[in-house]
Amino acid sequence: MSSNPIVCAEGVVKRFGRLEVLKGVTLDVHAGETVCIIGPSGSGKTTFIRCINHLEKIDGGRIEVNGHLIGYREKNGKLVEDTENNIARQRCEIGMVFQRFNLFPHMTALENVIEAPVRVRKASKHEAVREAEALLERVGLADKRDVYPGKLSGGQQQRVAIARALAMKPALMLFDEPTSALDPETIGEVLQAMKELAEAGMTMIVVTHEMGFAREAADRVVMMDDGCVIEEGTPEHFFAAPSHERTKQFLSKIL
Amino acid sequence: MIAAFEWHIFWDRIFHPDHVFAQALWRTIYIAVAAQFFGVVLGLVSALMRMSKILPLRILGGLYVLVVRGTPVIVQIFFIYFGANLFLGFDLFPRTIGFGLFSLSGAVVAGIVALSINEGAYMSEIVRAGIDSVDKGQMEAARSLGMPQRLAMRRIVLPQAARVIVPPLGNEFNNMLKTTSLLAFIGVYELFLDADIHYSATFKPSEYFAAVAFWYLVLTVVWSVIQAWIEGRLAASERADRLSFWERVRSAWAPVPDRLWSRGGAR
C-alpha cells in the first residue's frame, strides 16, 4: 500500500437542523485501497460519503481529495463554499454509484456512459464511444449498449452506472449501498464487477451491508455508529476479533 | 318570436369560406402559435427564476405568476394595448409594426404580447411541476459526474420534465386557440370578429356564431390529433409499451376501467 492519501477527511461534522449526523469523522484512504464502511442505519455512513463529493455541505472539519480541499476555499483562515463550476470540476475526479442507480432514463446505456465525457470533459464523440464500449464490455454489458435503462434488470442498471462513473476516469470511486436495492439474484454480478475494479487498483470507498464483500475485497473495514468512526481494521482483525462492544453487537446481529 | 335557423347561411360559412374569412382563420392560428411559443419561453424562465437561489429572482417570478393568474385576461389585453397611452400618453403599439420579412398590425402584436404574458404564468406552474416530478437522484447523479447545475438541468432534468409538461401544454394550446377570440375587443380581425361583423350586418347571430364555433372545433380537433402524435413520439423512447397512434386515440375514448388497466393507462 502506498502512503499518499487520496482521501483525507478530518473531523467532519454535519448537521441536519438540530440533529448532528456526523460528529467529527476522521478517515484517510490511500491510493489503491478499498475501504468498506459498515454500521447500523442512521449511523451516518451514507451522509459521510456524500460529503466527500460535496453532495452534502459540511458544518465542520475538512475533506481533501488528491490534495484538493473539496467544496470549499480557504479565505482569511475560514472556509467558504466554492463556486459551482469549481465544485463540478472536483467531482470529475470522484465517481459515485448510488443505491438507486440513477441512470438517465431518456438515454441508452451507451449514451449514459458517454454523456459526461462528451459534455464535461469535451472528449470527441468518437473517442468517448470507443471508451464507453470498452467499459460496457468490462462490466459484461457490451450487448446492451443501445438499450434504455427501463429494459435492464437492477443488476444490469447498476453495472451501467459503474461504467458511467468510470468513464470520467476518476481517482476515487464512492459506492453508496450499491446492492441494497437489488434482487438477491443480481447482487452477485454487481459485487463481482466491484471486486474486479478493486483488484485493478481503483481507490474505493464502499458503504455496504454485504459482509461477504467486505471480508473478501476490503483492505480495511470501518465501523461507524452514531456519527462517529468507532473502530477500523483489516477484515481479518475486524471479523475475527472486534474490540469494540458496539461492533460485536452489530456483527452478531447481521452475521 | 324566435327566428328560424337559416341553415343555408351556416352551410355557406362552412363550405364556402371567403377570402376574408381565410385570412381571419390564418390570423387566429398564427397568433395562438406565437403566443403559446412565447408563453412557454416565459413559463420556463419564470419557473427557473422561482427555483433560483437568488431571493429577488424568486420574488419577481412569484409576483409575476400571482398577478397574472389573479387578473382577467381581457383586462390584461386592454392594459397592454391601451395602458401606455392612458398612463404615459404615448402609443406603445403603432398602427403597423415591421419585422423585416413581414409586418403586423399593432393590435396583433399587442394581442400576442398580452396572451404570451398571460400564458407564461400558467406555463410557469406547469414547468415547475414537471421539474419537480423528476427524481432528485437524477440531478445528483448528473452533478456527481461533474456536470454544473445548468448543464445538468438542460441535458438531464428538462428532457425528463418535458414528458410531464407536454400533455398539459397541449391543453393550454387548446385553450389558447379559443382565447384568441378576446382579441376581437381590441380590433384584431380574427375568427370571432369576422363572425361578429357578419352578425352586425345581418342580425343573424345564431347562424354566424354557430359557424364560427364549428371552426374553433375544427382547430381544436386538428390540434388534438397533432398532440396525440407528439405524445406518442415522446413516450416511445422510454416506454416498453409503445402505443401506436390509433391505440392512443382509442385509449382516450375508452371507458374508465379499460383506460386504467389497458396498456395505455398503467405505468
Short mmCIF file of C-alpha atoms in Angstrom, two decimals, chain A residues 1-252:
data_model
loop_
_atom_site.label_atom_id
_atom_site.label_comp_id
_atom_site.label_asym_id
_atom_site.label_seq_id
_atom_site.Cartn_x
_atom_site.Cartn_y
_atom_site.Cartn_z
CA MET A 1 0.00 0.00 0.00
CA SER A 2 1.47 3.33 -0.99
CA SER A 3 1.45 6.11 1.54
CA ASN A 4 -0.06 9.07 -0.35
CA PRO A 5 -3.62 9.55 0.83
CA ILE A 6 -6.27 10.06 -1.87
CA VAL A 7 -8.90 10.98 0.68
CA CYS A 8 -8.08 12.88 3.81
CA ALA A 9 -11.11 13.63 5.98
CA GLU A 10 -10.54 15.46 9.22
CA GLY A 11 -13.11 15.97 11.95
CA VAL A 12 -16.06 16.17 9.55
CA VAL A 13 -19.21 17.50 11.21
CA LYS A 14 -22.62 17.52 9.56
CA ARG A 15 -25.92 18.68 10.98
CA PHE A 16 -29.43 18.37 9.62
CA GLY A 17 -31.16 21.09 11.58
CA ARG A 18 -30.55 20.30 15.22
CA LEU A 19 -29.61 16.70 14.55
CA GLU A 20 -25.87 16.11 14.40
CA VAL A 21 -25.36 13.24 11.95
CA LEU A 22 -21.57 13.35 11.75
CA LYS A 23 -19.77 14.20 14.96
CA GLY A 24 -16.20 14.60 13.77
CA VAL A 25 -15.33 11.83 11.33
CA THR A 26 -11.65 11.37 10.50
CA LEU A 27 -10.58 8.94 7.81
CA ASP A 28 -7.64 8.59 5.41
CA VAL A 29 -7.87 6.44 2.32
CA HIS A 30 -4.72 5.63 0.39
CA ALA A 31 -4.26 5.10 -3.31
CA GLY A 32 -5.44 1.70 -4.44
CA GLU A 33 -7.13 0.96 -1.15
CA THR A 34 -10.66 -0.43 -0.82
CA VAL A 35 -12.36 0.73 2.35
CA CYS A 36 -15.73 -0.67 3.39
CA ILE A 37 -17.83 1.40 5.76
CA ILE A 38 -20.32 -0.61 7.77
CA GLY A 39 -22.64 0.21 10.61
CA PRO A 40 -26.31 0.34 11.58
CA SER A 41 -28.68 2.53 9.59
CA GLY A 42 -28.69 6.10 10.79
CA SER A 43 -25.03 5.91 11.74
CA GLY A 44 -24.06 8.50 9.11
CA LYS A 45 -22.22 6.25 6.61
CA THR A 46 -24.13 7.46 3.58
CA THR A 47 -24.05 11.08 4.69
CA PHE A 48 -20.30 10.82 5.11
CA ILE A 49 -19.55 9.60 1.60
CA ARG A 50 -21.99 12.14 0.17
CA CYS A 51 -19.87 14.80 1.86
CA ILE A 52 -16.79 13.51 0.05
CA ASN A 53 -18.08 14.73 -3.32
CA HIS A 54 -19.93 17.65 -1.74
CA LEU A 55 -23.45 16.43 -2.42
CA GLU A 56 -23.83 17.50 1.21
CA LYS A 57 -22.31 20.64 2.68
CA ILE A 58 -20.33 20.14 5.86
CA ASP A 59 -20.61 22.15 9.05
CA GLY A 60 -17.14 21.45 10.42
CA GLY A 61 -13.81 19.83 9.63
CA ARG A 62 -12.37 19.45 6.14
CA ILE A 63 -12.16 16.92 3.36
CA GLU A 64 -9.33 16.72 0.84
CA VAL A 65 -9.26 14.52 -2.22
CA ASN A 66 -5.96 14.25 -4.09
CA GLY A 67 -4.70 17.15 -2.00
CA HIS A 68 -7.54 19.48 -3.03
CA LEU A 69 -9.96 20.82 -0.47
CA ILE A 70 -13.46 19.67 -1.52
CA GLY A 71 -16.36 22.10 -1.80
CA TYR A 72 -14.67 24.99 -0.02
CA ARG A 73 -11.97 27.61 -0.44
CA GLU A 74 -9.81 28.98 2.30
CA LYS A 75 -10.31 32.69 2.75
CA ASN A 76 -8.61 34.50 5.63
CA GLY A 77 -8.32 31.25 7.53
CA LYS A 78 -12.02 30.50 7.10
CA LEU A 79 -13.71 28.02 4.77
CA VAL A 80 -16.18 29.48 2.30
CA GLU A 81 -18.17 27.42 -0.17
CA ASP A 82 -16.54 27.18 -3.57
CA THR A 83 -18.20 28.13 -6.87
CA GLU A 84 -20.48 25.69 -8.64
CA ASN A 85 -18.02 25.30 -11.52
CA ASN A 86 -15.04 24.57 -9.27
CA ILE A 87 -17.03 22.02 -7.32
CA ALA A 88 -18.15 20.43 -10.58
CA ARG A 89 -14.52 20.20 -11.70
CA GLN A 90 -13.55 18.48 -8.45
CA ARG A 91 -16.39 16.00 -8.82
CA CYS A 92 -14.91 14.84 -12.14
CA GLU A 93 -12.22 13.11 -10.09
CA ILE A 94 -14.74 11.34 -7.87
CA GLY A 95 -17.05 8.70 -9.29
CA MET A 96 -20.20 7.83 -7.42
CA VAL A 97 -22.53 4.85 -7.61
CA PHE A 98 -25.92 5.25 -5.98
CA GLN A 99 -28.21 2.85 -4.20
CA ARG A 100 -30.98 3.54 -6.72
CA PHE A 101 -28.68 3.56 -9.79
CA ASN A 102 -29.97 6.94 -11.03
CA LEU A 103 -29.30 6.12 -14.67
CA PHE A 104 -30.68 8.72 -17.08
CA PRO A 105 -33.88 7.04 -18.32
CA HIS A 106 -34.07 9.05 -21.55
CA MET A 107 -30.69 7.80 -22.74
CA THR A 108 -29.45 4.36 -23.81
CA ALA A 109 -26.77 2.57 -21.81
CA LEU A 110 -24.10 3.91 -24.16
CA GLU A 111 -25.48 7.46 -24.08
CA ASN A 112 -25.48 7.31 -20.28
CA VAL A 113 -21.80 6.43 -20.30
CA ILE A 114 -20.63 8.99 -22.88
CA GLU A 115 -22.74 11.90 -21.60
CA ALA A 116 -20.27 13.29 -19.06
CA PRO A 117 -17.06 12.64 -21.02
CA VAL A 118 -18.51 14.43 -24.06
CA ARG A 119 -20.32 17.29 -22.26
CA VAL A 120 -17.93 17.87 -19.36
CA ARG A 121 -14.52 16.57 -20.43
CA LYS A 122 -15.20 17.71 -24.02
CA ALA A 123 -13.95 14.39 -25.37
CA SER A 124 -14.65 13.71 -29.03
CA LYS A 125 -17.77 11.65 -29.55
CA HIS A 126 -15.82 9.01 -31.44
CA GLU A 127 -13.27 8.61 -28.67
CA ALA A 128 -15.93 8.60 -25.95
CA VAL A 129 -17.93 5.90 -27.70
CA ARG A 130 -14.84 3.72 -28.09
CA GLU A 131 -14.04 4.01 -24.39
CA ALA A 132 -17.65 3.54 -23.35
CA GLU A 133 -17.85 0.33 -25.36
CA ALA A 134 -14.73 -0.93 -23.62
CA LEU A 135 -16.22 -0.07 -20.22
CA LEU A 136 -19.53 -1.76 -21.00
CA GLU A 137 -17.55 -4.79 -22.14
CA ARG A 138 -15.67 -4.71 -18.85
CA VAL A 139 -18.90 -4.87 -16.81
CA GLY A 140 -20.23 -7.55 -19.14
CA LEU A 141 -22.87 -5.48 -20.90
CA ALA A 142 -21.41 -4.90 -24.37
CA ASP A 143 -24.59 -6.27 -25.95
CA LYS A 144 -26.81 -3.81 -24.05
CA ARG A 145 -25.26 -0.62 -25.43
CA ASP A 146 -28.38 0.54 -27.24
CA VAL A 147 -30.90 -0.50 -24.60
CA TYR A 148 -32.74 2.02 -22.41
CA PRO A 149 -32.38 1.59 -18.62
CA GLY A 150 -36.08 0.78 -18.29
CA LYS A 151 -35.47 -2.52 -20.06
CA LEU A 152 -32.47 -3.56 -17.94
CA SER A 153 -32.57 -5.54 -14.70
CA GLY A 154 -31.46 -3.83 -11.49
CA GLY A 155 -28.10 -5.57 -11.58
CA GLN A 156 -27.53 -4.57 -15.18
CA GLN A 157 -28.52 -0.97 -14.45
CA GLN A 158 -26.09 -0.81 -11.57
CA ARG A 159 -23.28 -2.16 -13.74
CA VAL A 160 -24.04 0.51 -16.36
CA ALA A 161 -23.92 3.05 -13.53
CA ILE A 162 -20.47 1.78 -12.57
CA ALA A 163 -19.32 2.09 -16.20
CA ARG A 164 -20.80 5.61 -16.35
CA ALA A 165 -18.83 6.68 -13.28
CA LEU A 166 -15.62 5.07 -14.59
CA ALA A 167 -15.93 6.90 -17.91
CA MET A 168 -14.76 10.09 -16.21
CA LYS A 169 -11.54 8.30 -15.20
CA PRO A 170 -11.96 9.16 -11.53
CA ALA A 171 -9.19 8.83 -8.97
CA LEU A 172 -11.69 7.65 -6.42
CA MET A 173 -14.94 5.71 -6.54
CA LEU A 174 -17.69 6.06 -3.94
CA PHE A 175 -20.34 3.36 -3.61
CA ASP A 176 -23.45 4.17 -1.61
CA GLU A 177 -25.04 0.84 -0.70
CA PRO A 178 -24.79 -0.28 -4.32
CA THR A 179 -26.60 -3.58 -3.82
CA SER A 180 -29.30 -2.60 -1.32
CA ALA A 181 -31.96 -2.02 -3.96
CA LEU A 182 -31.21 -5.18 -5.92
CA ASP A 183 -32.93 -8.54 -6.19
CA PRO A 184 -30.86 -11.19 -4.39
CA GLU A 185 -30.00 -12.99 -7.62
CA THR A 186 -28.46 -9.91 -9.22
CA ILE A 187 -26.37 -8.79 -6.24
CA GLY A 188 -23.57 -11.19 -7.15
CA GLU A 189 -22.91 -9.73 -10.61
CA VAL A 190 -22.57 -6.20 -9.20
CA LEU A 191 -20.26 -7.31 -6.37
CA GLN A 192 -18.18 -9.22 -8.94
CA ALA A 193 -17.77 -6.07 -11.04
CA MET A 194 -16.75 -4.14 -7.92
CA LYS A 195 -14.27 -6.83 -6.87
CA GLU A 196 -12.62 -6.73 -10.28
CA LEU A 197 -12.40 -2.98 -10.02
CA ALA A 198 -10.76 -3.22 -6.60
CA GLU A 199 -8.28 -5.80 -7.89
CA ALA A 200 -7.43 -3.49 -10.80
CA GLY A 201 -6.20 -0.99 -8.23
CA MET A 202 -9.05 1.53 -8.04
CA THR A 203 -9.33 3.50 -4.82
CA MET A 204 -12.78 2.76 -3.44
CA ILE A 205 -14.97 3.68 -0.50
CA VAL A 206 -17.92 1.33 -0.21
CA VAL A 207 -20.83 1.78 2.14
CA THR A 208 -22.33 -1.67 2.35
CA HIS A 209 -24.23 -4.26 4.31
CA GLU A 210 -22.58 -7.06 2.33
CA MET A 211 -20.21 -8.51 4.91
CA GLY A 212 -19.05 -11.17 2.45
CA PHE A 213 -17.84 -8.44 0.12
CA ALA A 214 -16.19 -6.54 2.95
CA ARG A 215 -14.35 -9.67 4.05
CA GLU A 216 -13.12 -10.63 0.58
CA ALA A 217 -12.48 -7.34 -1.17
CA ALA A 218 -11.76 -4.75 1.50
CA ASP A 219 -8.29 -3.74 2.59
CA ARG A 220 -9.80 -2.05 5.58
CA VAL A 221 -13.18 -2.09 7.29
CA VAL A 222 -14.52 0.95 9.11
CA MET A 223 -17.35 0.71 11.61
CA MET A 224 -19.49 3.79 12.12
CA ASP A 225 -22.06 4.31 14.82
CA ASP A 226 -23.99 7.41 15.83
CA GLY A 227 -21.97 9.76 13.63
CA CYS A 228 -18.53 8.54 14.70
CA VAL A 229 -15.96 6.05 13.43
CA ILE A 230 -15.74 3.66 16.36
CA GLU A 231 -13.42 1.01 15.01
CA GLU A 232 -11.32 0.25 11.96
CA GLY A 233 -9.01 -2.53 10.93
CA THR A 234 -8.21 -5.21 8.40
CA PRO A 235 -11.08 -7.58 7.62
CA GLU A 236 -9.17 -10.42 9.34
CA HIS A 237 -8.97 -8.49 12.58
CA PHE A 238 -12.35 -6.95 12.19
CA PHE A 239 -14.48 -10.03 11.71
CA ALA A 240 -12.41 -12.40 13.87
CA ALA A 241 -11.76 -10.25 16.91
CA PRO A 242 -13.57 -6.94 17.00
CA SER A 243 -12.50 -4.96 20.02
CA HIS A 244 -15.40 -2.56 20.45
CA GLU A 245 -18.54 -3.76 22.22
CA ARG A 246 -20.83 -1.97 19.76
CA THR A 247 -19.09 -3.66 16.81
CA LYS A 248 -19.53 -7.08 18.40
CA GLN A 249 -23.23 -6.43 18.89
CA PHE A 250 -23.67 -5.20 15.32
CA LEU A 251 -21.78 -8.11 13.76
CA SER A 252 -23.60 -10.68 15.87
#
